[in-house]
Amino acid sequence: MKNFAKNFVKRKEFGIILIVVILSVILTFLSSAFLTVTNIMDFMKSNSVYGIMAFGMLPVLISAGIDLSVSATIALSAVVIGKFMLAFPNSNPVIVILVAMIVGAVVGVVNGLIITKFNIPPIVTTLGVMTIVNGAVLLGTGGAWISGLPQWWVSFGSFKLFGIIPTQLFMLIFAGLVTWLILKFTLVGRGIYAVGGSQSSAVRVGYNVNRILIFIYAFCGMMAGLGAAAHISIVGQVDPNTYTGYELDVISTVVLGGASVMGGTGTVFGTTLGVILMAVLKNGLILARIPNYWQKVVMGLVIIIAVSVDVINRKREQAKLVRVDVEE
């Protein structure tokens, strides 16, 4: 038990938990409303889309890749299911969510195919796809919102189990559970870590790197589609521009949770803590009545610090390995 406690204290997740606790204590003093069940459910609901996107981004970062097209994928998926519901007003939430996830998966497969078949770096590929998809969304909507969604969808989005737990929280839990099962118990999951550690080594031990990469980006797109469904279930209408520019927030959330931008590391537990930390931070800034522009400054600093700490830690680990090799 003592060894477990010592090892846990050394893990990145312990530091995140400590920061969340400290922030929560400070925010409770600043606002008595912070630790109420209603407020906690509300800020988890409002951050559920980021959380779903973060779970999709986790395998991408573990594989040493990056996906800048997630916000555009959310926009496209939202527009498609918005028009789908207007065209088929007698449909149901399950079909709508499946359509959103399929649309997102298609965008992800396109990313994966370009990366693997043409050997174009993920950052360039996903940036290009993001631009194309955003252009297609604006062309198809003219930038106009889609409203008048069926009442059954509005009711689905506003439903709360026991009058407390919102629908979107179940969607977030589903995304986290699926990601955990894939990474923990499947051959593909082990392959994702192997690819992130070293693609050449992954090939030598028998992994089909191209198939794994295509799966990773398809999964990320699928989670973005689920995030789109969660988003429009909250607002009850479709805004094509809602999540434009928020892909870096998602990446920083995953990095804060212990994943590395250089690949090879990352867990669902850590990402969950990263989502909670970002949710607490955003909610705290709002409750503290910090102006919106200062909120953006703070979030920008968080992104820089998170990535910088990750890079510094990785260099230290590499330096230790080099020192061991020299001594041997």
XYZ file of C-alpha atoms in Angstrom:
328
model
C 0.000 0.000 0.000
C 2.860 2.350 0.876
C 4.635 1.559 -2.395
C 1.421 2.253 -4.324
C 1.053 5.631 -2.582
C 4.684 6.548 -3.301
C 4.387 5.575 -6.956
C 1.085 7.430 -7.371
C 2.578 10.626 -5.890
C 5.308 10.481 -8.543
C 2.804 10.211 -11.401
C 1.698 13.221 -13.462
C -1.914 12.591 -12.492
C -1.195 13.332 -8.834
C -0.053 16.840 -9.709
C -3.239 17.443 -11.691
C -5.417 16.233 -8.815
C -3.525 18.513 -6.439
C -4.047 21.536 -8.726
C -7.780 20.741 -9.086
C -8.158 20.513 -5.288
C -6.291 23.782 -4.694
C -8.297 25.588 -7.405
C -11.548 24.205 -6.000
C -10.726 25.435 -2.491
C -9.838 28.907 -3.777
C -12.963 29.111 -5.960
C -15.176 27.948 -3.102
C -13.964 30.910 -1.059
C -14.529 33.251 -4.007
C -18.018 31.915 -4.710
C -20.194 29.750 -2.478
C -22.005 28.523 -5.622
C -18.922 26.738 -6.975
C -19.172 23.412 -5.125
C -22.936 23.031 -5.471
C -24.185 19.979 -7.382
C -26.046 22.208 -9.823
C -22.936 24.214 -10.716
C -20.745 21.110 -11.055
C -23.271 19.458 -13.393
C -23.641 22.690 -15.376
C -19.927 23.224 -15.991
C -19.386 19.551 -16.815
C -22.277 19.781 -19.281
C -20.865 22.921 -20.888
C -17.412 21.278 -21.167
C -18.676 17.872 -22.316
C -17.924 18.684 -25.965
C -14.288 19.495 -25.128
C -14.072 16.282 -23.149
C -15.416 14.145 -25.987
C -13.027 15.813 -28.417
C -10.162 15.268 -25.951
C -10.838 11.520 -25.750
C -10.733 11.403 -29.552
C -7.498 13.400 -29.621
C -5.779 11.177 -27.032
C -4.921 8.261 -29.391
C -3.726 10.781 -31.985
C -1.245 12.358 -29.571
C -0.149 8.942 -28.250
C 0.737 8.022 -31.843
C 2.878 11.204 -32.072
C 0.361 12.777 -34.461
C -1.912 15.789 -34.303
C -5.369 16.601 -35.664
C -6.172 20.259 -36.300
C -9.361 19.437 -38.196
C -11.518 18.461 -35.191
C -13.289 21.822 -34.904
C -14.084 21.788 -38.628
C -15.303 18.193 -38.302
C -17.650 19.265 -35.514
C -19.005 22.055 -37.722
C -19.572 19.707 -40.671
C -21.168 16.981 -38.534
C -23.426 19.518 -36.806
C -24.591 20.981 -40.120
C -25.241 17.522 -41.620
C -27.320 16.274 -38.677
C -29.094 19.629 -38.441
C -30.213 19.318 -42.060
C -30.886 15.602 -41.511
C -33.319 16.333 -38.678
C -35.121 18.953 -40.747
C -35.403 16.478 -43.639
C -36.441 13.576 -41.371
C -38.376 15.133 -38.470
C -39.662 11.716 -37.345
C -36.192 10.287 -36.741
C -34.735 9.704 -33.247
C -31.631 10.725 -31.220
C -29.810 7.396 -31.688
C -29.913 7.649 -35.495
C -28.912 11.321 -35.391
C -25.889 10.556 -33.190
C -24.861 7.667 -35.456
C -25.074 9.925 -38.528
C -22.896 12.530 -36.792
C -20.288 9.924 -35.853
C -20.234 8.488 -39.392
C -19.688 11.942 -40.906
C -16.851 12.577 -38.464
C -15.311 9.171 -39.147
C -15.323 9.858 -42.903
C -13.346 13.077 -42.393
C -10.949 11.155 -40.142
C -10.456 8.420 -42.742
C -9.611 11.089 -45.332
C -6.996 12.480 -42.934
C -5.566 9.018 -42.333
C -5.418 8.102 -46.015
C -3.637 11.318 -46.986
C -1.122 10.883 -44.152
C -0.375 7.235 -44.945
C -0.663 7.113 -48.749
C 1.099 10.380 -49.543
C 3.368 10.501 -46.482
C 2.307 14.077 -45.684
C 2.890 15.176 -42.047
C -0.280 15.114 -39.887
C -0.084 18.818 -39.033
C -0.054 19.779 -42.734
C -2.719 17.237 -43.708
C -5.187 18.101 -40.970
C -4.642 21.824 -41.434
C -5.460 21.460 -45.122
C -8.510 19.288 -44.437
C -9.661 21.773 -41.790
C -9.556 24.601 -44.328
C -11.395 22.587 -46.986
C -14.110 21.407 -44.576
C -14.620 24.902 -43.149
C -14.981 26.228 -46.683
C -17.495 23.511 -47.550
C -19.529 24.269 -44.409
C -19.659 27.985 -45.191
C -20.556 27.227 -48.802
C -23.383 24.931 -47.731
C -24.822 27.213 -45.051
C -23.741 30.705 -46.041
C -22.675 31.055 -42.394
C -26.339 31.008 -41.321
C -27.568 29.125 -38.273
C -29.859 26.123 -38.632
C -32.836 26.366 -36.268
C -36.278 24.821 -35.898
C -34.957 21.404 -34.865
C -37.586 18.820 -33.809
C -38.964 19.013 -30.281
C -37.836 15.453 -29.520
C -34.227 16.563 -30.044
C -34.658 19.594 -27.791
C -36.202 17.332 -25.129
C -33.323 14.873 -25.508
C -30.785 17.643 -24.977
C -32.517 19.076 -21.899
C -33.186 15.701 -20.230
C -31.582 15.150 -16.806
C -31.528 11.782 -15.053
C -32.981 12.150 -11.549
C -33.336 15.828 -12.418
C -29.568 16.269 -11.956
C -27.366 14.363 -14.435
C -27.541 15.840 -17.981
C -27.641 13.796 -21.175
C -24.315 15.245 -22.326
C -22.510 13.799 -19.310
C -23.547 10.295 -20.398
C -22.191 11.041 -23.878
C -18.903 12.152 -22.288
C -18.717 8.991 -20.151
C -19.455 6.853 -23.225
C -16.587 8.507 -25.146
C -14.168 7.980 -22.265
C -15.217 4.360 -21.739
C -14.845 3.423 -25.421
C -11.421 5.093 -25.597
C -10.288 3.297 -22.434
C -11.448 -0.094 -23.710
C -9.625 0.393 -27.024
C -6.350 1.543 -25.479
C -6.388 -0.944 -22.621
C -7.705 -4.195 -24.047
C -7.240 -4.280 -27.817
C -4.364 -5.080 -30.138
C -4.992 -1.773 -31.900
C -4.596 0.021 -28.573
C -1.210 -1.583 -27.968
C -0.296 -0.738 -31.538
C -1.122 2.940 -30.955
C 1.409 3.107 -28.111
C 3.940 1.189 -30.201
C 3.558 3.569 -33.143
C 3.959 6.565 -30.830
C 7.119 5.082 -29.332
C 8.743 4.278 -32.660
C 7.084 3.570 -35.999
C 10.037 1.532 -37.253
C 9.987 -0.635 -34.114
C 6.220 -1.072 -34.460
C 6.723 -2.352 -38.023
C 9.425 -4.780 -36.882
C 7.156 -6.374 -34.267
C 4.413 -6.871 -36.859
C 2.031 -3.906 -36.532
C 0.427 -2.517 -39.693
C 1.253 1.124 -39.029
C -0.826 2.522 -41.880
C -3.993 0.748 -40.753
C -3.446 1.878 -37.178
C -2.977 5.501 -38.259
C -6.124 5.426 -40.383
C -8.041 3.965 -37.432
C -6.667 6.642 -35.083
C -7.812 9.552 -37.252
C -11.140 7.878 -38.028
C -11.720 7.442 -34.295
C -10.792 11.080 -33.626
C -13.234 12.190 -36.322
C -15.924 9.901 -34.923
C -15.527 11.465 -31.464
C -15.718 14.921 -33.053
C -19.013 13.836 -34.622
C -20.277 12.733 -31.215
C -19.127 16.095 -29.862
C -21.183 17.830 -32.554
C -24.289 15.938 -31.438
C -23.570 16.876 -27.814
C -23.127 20.521 -28.758
C -26.360 20.982 -30.659
C -28.215 19.028 -27.975
C -27.123 21.786 -25.574
C -27.951 24.833 -27.706
C -30.883 23.359 -29.675
C -29.642 24.785 -32.980
C -26.616 24.675 -35.273
C -23.971 27.397 -35.431
C -21.401 26.485 -38.136
C -18.727 28.651 -36.505
C -19.057 27.657 -32.844
C -15.865 25.664 -32.328
C -13.636 27.396 -34.863
C -10.152 27.765 -33.389
C -10.740 25.524 -30.372
C -8.609 22.604 -31.561
C -5.630 23.900 -29.540
C -7.766 23.962 -26.389
C -8.492 20.282 -26.946
C -4.830 19.437 -27.500
C -3.774 21.365 -24.392
C -6.422 19.528 -22.352
C -4.959 16.162 -23.361
C -1.388 17.360 -22.731
C -2.395 18.681 -19.313
C -3.670 15.178 -18.610
C -0.194 13.718 -19.094
C -0.112 12.856 -22.792
C 2.967 13.876 -24.740
C 2.988 15.842 -27.980
C 5.969 13.666 -28.908
C 3.952 10.460 -28.610
C 4.138 7.218 -26.680
C 2.377 8.270 -23.470
C -1.127 9.168 -22.331
C -4.048 7.635 -20.446
C -7.816 8.056 -20.331
C -7.572 8.703 -16.577
C -5.108 11.528 -17.145
C -7.185 13.009 -19.948
C -10.267 12.881 -17.705
C -8.350 14.863 -15.075
C -7.229 17.302 -17.764
C -10.855 17.833 -18.804
C -11.877 18.411 -15.184
C -8.987 20.841 -14.648
C -9.885 22.881 -17.736
C -13.572 22.852 -16.771
C -12.784 24.028 -13.229
C -10.431 26.700 -14.538
C -12.936 28.067 -17.067
C -15.795 27.986 -14.568
C -13.618 29.664 -11.960
C -12.671 32.488 -14.311
C -16.364 33.072 -15.027
C -17.383 32.987 -11.359
C -14.507 35.336 -10.520
C -15.926 37.694 -13.187
C -12.677 37.819 -15.116
C -13.229 39.636 -18.458
C -13.441 37.406 -21.509
C -10.219 38.722 -23.072
C -8.268 37.938 -19.883
C -9.798 34.454 -19.893
C -8.285 33.913 -23.336
C -4.903 35.148 -22.059
C -5.023 32.713 -19.138
C -6.020 29.785 -21.361
C -3.216 30.693 -23.783
C -0.705 30.657 -20.940
C -2.028 27.290 -19.811
C -1.447 25.883 -23.319
C 2.125 27.237 -23.447
C 2.974 25.986 -19.957
C 1.459 22.548 -20.585
C 3.383 21.966 -23.823
C 6.612 23.455 -22.401
C 6.512 21.208 -19.322
C 5.880 18.195 -21.544
C 8.850 18.987 -23.796
C 11.162 19.676 -20.819
C 10.168 16.413 -19.103
C 10.699 14.426 -22.289
C 14.186 15.940 -22.763
C 15.069 15.061 -19.157
C 13.974 11.462 -19.704
C 16.018 11.234 -22.896
C 19.033 12.716 -21.102
C 18.736 10.041 -18.385
C 18.625 7.296 -21.025
C 21.709 8.717 -22.744
C 23.542 8.868 -19.397
C 22.696 5.215 -18.694
C 23.923 4.148 -22.141
C 27.218 6.015 -21.647
C 27.779 4.434 -18.218
C 27.181 0.962 -19.626
